[in-house]
Short mmCIF file of C-alpha atoms in Angstrom, two decimals:
data_model
loop_
_atom_site.label_atom_id
_atom_site.label_comp_id
_atom_site.label_asym_id
_atom_site.label_seq_id
_atom_site.Cartn_x
_atom_site.Cartn_y
_atom_site.Cartn_z
CA MET P 1 -34.55 15.82 22.37
CA ARG P 2 -31.41 13.95 23.37
CA VAL P 3 -28.80 12.55 21.04
CA PRO P 4 -28.88 8.72 21.06
CA GLY P 5 -26.69 7.37 23.86
CA PHE P 6 -24.58 5.24 21.55
CA VAL P 7 -23.42 8.34 19.68
CA ILE P 8 -22.47 10.12 22.91
CA PHE P 9 -20.62 7.05 24.23
CA GLY P 10 -18.79 6.32 21.03
CA LEU P 11 -17.65 9.88 20.64
CA SER P 12 -16.69 10.47 24.31
CA VAL P 13 -13.05 10.29 23.57
CA LEU P 14 -11.63 13.39 21.72
CA MET P 15 -9.37 16.97 21.57
CA MET P 16 -7.17 20.57 20.15
CA THR P 17 -4.20 23.22 20.32
CA ALA P 18 -1.49 23.94 17.72
CA ALA P 19 -0.76 20.35 16.81
CA ARG P 20 2.02 19.05 14.62
CA GLY P 21 0.44 15.83 13.39
CA GLN P 22 -2.82 13.98 13.37
CA ASN P 23 -4.51 10.65 12.81
CA VAL P 24 -7.98 10.51 11.29
CA TYR P 25 -10.63 7.93 12.18
CA ASP P 26 -13.97 7.24 10.49
CA VAL P 27 -17.01 7.05 12.80
CA ILE P 28 -19.29 4.28 11.56
CA VAL P 29 -22.80 3.25 12.66
CA ALA P 30 -24.60 0.31 11.04
CA GLY P 31 -21.99 0.20 8.28
CA ARG P 32 -22.46 3.88 7.43
CA THR P 33 -19.89 6.61 8.05
CA ILE P 34 -21.55 9.40 10.05
CA GLY P 35 -18.49 11.51 10.82
CA SER P 36 -14.79 11.66 11.56
CA LEU P 37 -12.53 11.84 14.59
CA LYS P 38 -9.12 13.53 14.54
CA VAL P 39 -6.34 12.81 17.02
CA PHE P 40 -3.75 15.57 17.50
CA GLU P 41 -0.53 15.64 19.49
CA GLU P 42 1.97 18.24 20.63
CA LYS P 43 5.01 17.82 22.81
CA GLY P 44 6.25 21.08 24.26
CA LYS P 45 9.12 22.21 26.48
CA ASP P 46 9.76 21.21 30.10
CA ASN P 47 8.09 17.79 29.74
CA ILE P 48 4.75 19.37 28.84
CA GLU P 49 2.52 17.29 26.58
CA THR P 50 -0.93 18.04 25.17
CA HIS P 51 -3.39 15.55 23.71
CA ARG P 52 -6.43 16.65 21.74
CA ILE P 53 -9.24 14.87 19.93
CA GLU P 54 -11.99 16.49 17.89
CA SER P 55 -14.96 14.82 16.26
CA ALA P 56 -17.82 15.97 14.04
CA PHE P 57 -20.81 13.78 13.26
CA LYS P 58 -24.24 13.89 11.66
CA ILE P 59 -27.00 11.36 12.17
CA MET P 60 -30.69 11.79 11.42
CA PHE P 61 -31.64 15.29 12.64
CA TYR P 62 -28.56 15.66 14.84
CA LYS P 63 -25.38 17.46 13.90
CA GLY P 64 -22.77 17.67 16.59
CA THR P 65 -19.19 17.95 17.73
CA TYR P 66 -17.28 16.34 20.56
CA SER P 67 -13.84 17.43 21.74
CA THR P 68 -11.44 16.68 24.55
CA GLN P 69 -8.08 18.18 25.47
CA THR P 70 -5.72 16.99 28.19
CA SER P 71 -2.43 18.47 29.39
CA TYR P 72 0.36 16.67 31.23
CA VAL P 73 3.49 17.82 33.02
CA GLN P 74 6.16 15.18 33.61
CA GLY P 75 3.63 12.46 32.81
CA LYS P 76 0.94 13.59 35.26
CA LEU P 77 -2.39 15.14 34.29
CA VAL P 78 -2.73 18.83 35.15
CA SER P 79 -5.96 19.66 33.29
CA ALA P 80 -8.62 18.15 31.04
CA SER P 81 -11.69 19.48 29.30
CA CYS P 82 -14.42 17.62 27.44
CA SER P 83 -17.34 19.26 25.61
CA HIS P 84 -20.25 18.06 23.50
CA HIS P 85 -22.38 20.29 21.25
CA VAL P 86 -25.52 19.26 19.36
CA ASN P 87 -27.17 21.47 16.76
CA GLY P 88 -25.14 24.39 18.08
CA ASP P 89 -26.12 23.96 21.74
CA LEU P 90 -23.78 22.90 24.56
CA LYS P 91 -25.11 19.58 25.86
CA GLU P 92 -22.40 18.87 28.40
CA LYS P 93 -18.97 20.05 29.43
CA THR P 94 -16.60 18.61 32.01
CA LEU P 95 -13.56 20.50 33.29
CA THR P 96 -10.88 18.81 35.39
CA LYS P 97 -8.32 21.19 36.89
CA SER P 98 -5.65 21.30 39.55
CA SER P 99 -6.88 22.52 42.93
CA THR P 100 -5.26 24.09 45.99
CA LYS P 101 -7.43 22.02 48.36
CA SER P 102 -7.05 18.70 46.51
CA LEU P 103 -5.17 17.33 43.53
CA TYR P 104 -8.10 17.92 41.16
CA GLU P 105 -11.53 19.51 41.05
CA VAL P 106 -14.07 18.36 38.45
CA LEU P 107 -16.76 20.81 37.31
CA PHE P 108 -19.81 20.06 35.13
CA SER P 109 -21.90 22.40 32.94
CA GLY P 110 -24.29 22.31 29.97
CA GLU P 111 -27.90 21.26 29.43
CA ASP P 112 -27.38 17.65 30.50
CA SER P 113 -25.30 18.56 33.56
CA GLU P 114 -27.59 20.99 35.39
CA ASP P 115 -27.31 20.74 39.18
CA LYS P 116 -24.61 18.07 38.87
CA PRO P 117 -22.27 18.52 41.86
CA SER P 118 -18.55 19.01 41.46
CA ILE P 119 -16.14 16.18 42.31
CA VAL P 120 -12.89 16.26 44.25
CA LEU P 121 -10.09 13.83 43.37
CA ASN P 122 -7.05 13.23 45.58
CA SER P 123 -5.08 10.67 43.57
CA PRO P 124 -2.67 11.59 40.75
CA ILE P 125 -3.81 10.71 37.22
CA ASN P 126 -1.34 9.31 34.70
CA SER P 127 -3.66 7.85 32.03
CA THR P 128 -6.96 8.95 30.48
CA ILE P 129 -9.45 7.53 28.01
CA THR P 130 -8.27 10.07 25.44
CA GLY P 131 -4.75 8.76 25.93
CA LEU P 132 -5.89 5.35 24.65
CA TYR P 133 -5.75 6.82 21.15
CA TYR P 134 -2.08 7.67 21.64
CA LYS P 135 -0.62 4.61 23.31
CA GLU P 136 -1.51 1.00 23.96
CA PRO P 137 -2.37 0.62 27.68
CA VAL P 138 0.24 -2.01 28.52
CA ASN P 139 0.27 -2.84 32.24
CA ILE P 140 -2.41 -0.21 32.98
CA ASN P 141 -5.38 -1.20 35.19
CA GLU P 142 -7.44 2.00 35.08
CA VAL P 143 -7.85 5.21 33.10
CA TYR P 144 -9.55 8.52 33.87
CA SER P 145 -12.74 9.45 32.02
CA GLU P 146 -12.60 13.12 31.05
CA ARG P 147 -16.36 13.07 30.51
CA TYR P 148 -17.49 11.40 33.76
CA GLY P 149 -14.71 12.69 36.02
CA LYS P 150 -14.12 9.19 37.35
CA MET P 151 -11.62 6.36 37.02
CA CYS P 152 -12.53 3.40 34.80
CA SER P 153 -11.17 -0.12 34.98
CA ILE P 154 -9.36 -1.47 31.93
CA LYS P 155 -8.77 -5.13 31.18
CA LYS P 156 -6.69 -6.89 28.54
CA LEU P 157 -9.01 -9.15 26.56
CA SER P 158 -6.47 -10.63 24.15
CA GLU P 159 -3.27 -9.62 22.36
CA GLY P 160 -3.69 -5.97 21.33
CA LYS P 161 -7.29 -5.76 22.55
CA TYR P 162 -8.59 -4.07 25.74
CA GLY P 163 -11.95 -3.47 27.36
CA VAL P 164 -12.75 -0.25 29.26
CA LEU P 165 -15.71 -0.28 31.66
CA LEU P 166 -17.33 3.16 32.02
CA PRO P 167 -19.21 4.41 35.12
CA ASP P 168 -22.55 3.96 33.30
CA GLY P 169 -21.85 0.24 32.84
CA LYS P 170 -21.03 0.43 29.13
CA GLN P 171 -17.84 -1.03 27.71
CA GLY P 172 -15.59 0.16 24.91
CA ILE P 173 -13.25 -2.23 23.08
CA TYR P 174 -9.91 -0.77 21.91
CA SER P 175 -7.82 -2.66 19.36
CA TYR P 176 -4.13 -2.02 18.61
CA LYS P 177 -1.52 -3.05 16.08
CA ASN P 178 2.15 -2.17 16.56
CA GLY P 179 1.10 0.03 19.50
CA LEU P 180 -1.29 2.16 17.43
CA CYS P 181 -5.04 2.27 18.11
CA ARG P 182 -6.75 0.89 15.01
CA GLU P 183 -10.35 0.61 16.15
CA VAL P 184 -12.74 1.43 18.99
CA LYS P 185 -15.94 -0.60 19.09
CA THR P 186 -19.07 -0.83 21.20
CA ASP P 187 -22.45 -2.53 20.96
CA LEU P 188 -25.19 -0.51 22.62
CA ALA P 189 -28.98 -0.90 22.46
CA GLY P 190 -28.71 -2.86 19.23
CA PHE P 191 -26.48 -0.29 17.54
CA LYS P 192 -22.91 -1.17 16.59
CA LEU P 193 -20.59 1.82 16.60
CA ARG P 194 -17.03 1.63 15.28
CA ILE P 195 -14.29 4.27 15.20
CA VAL P 196 -11.81 3.00 12.62
CA LEU P 197 -8.40 4.39 11.69
CA ASN P 198 -8.34 5.78 8.15
CA GLU P 199 -5.04 4.33 6.94
CA GLY P 200 -4.75 6.81 4.09
CA LYS P 201 -4.75 9.76 6.51
CA ASN P 202 -2.46 8.31 9.19
CA ALA P 203 0.16 10.92 10.09
CA LEU P 204 1.33 10.33 13.68
CA ARG P 205 3.05 7.02 13.01
#
């Protein structure tokens, strides 16, 4: 059995390494908290920066985790990994890495990614969906999806609010205040999913 699509979509934005701070978000479906999402950050030497998000959730008979980690050198993406486990099994994993034949190679694995061909990307990547948790996307027209291995258009909807259109046609709404992501919201198949900053556990700002 597959995890409901709205859970996968809402949680496809996450990460980990030895982080120095974190923000915690509550994952809410139909007014009920089903899990949490943690945003970590580490800035290293030589302009190296790592972003990581990790999430754990439980809904009905499903218990799962979703995590994403991206690494940048001098502001450009050098690697990204995104994995999703349900009831202990790997459902899908996407690995984006630097390549000698192109800028990036994207590889897919897991139960839901069988026989999915790899992707080659030849344009540098400066912004990702995970990065939307770290910084408001001012003057940014597209971001890279670590899960799909594709670029996604992003549009400013109003002051502090942006819409991201994913390759599957779904849209996520990201809301900011003072440059900090406060909420991610989507409405899918009648389900309303919200990822809301837990103010009492805010550590990065």
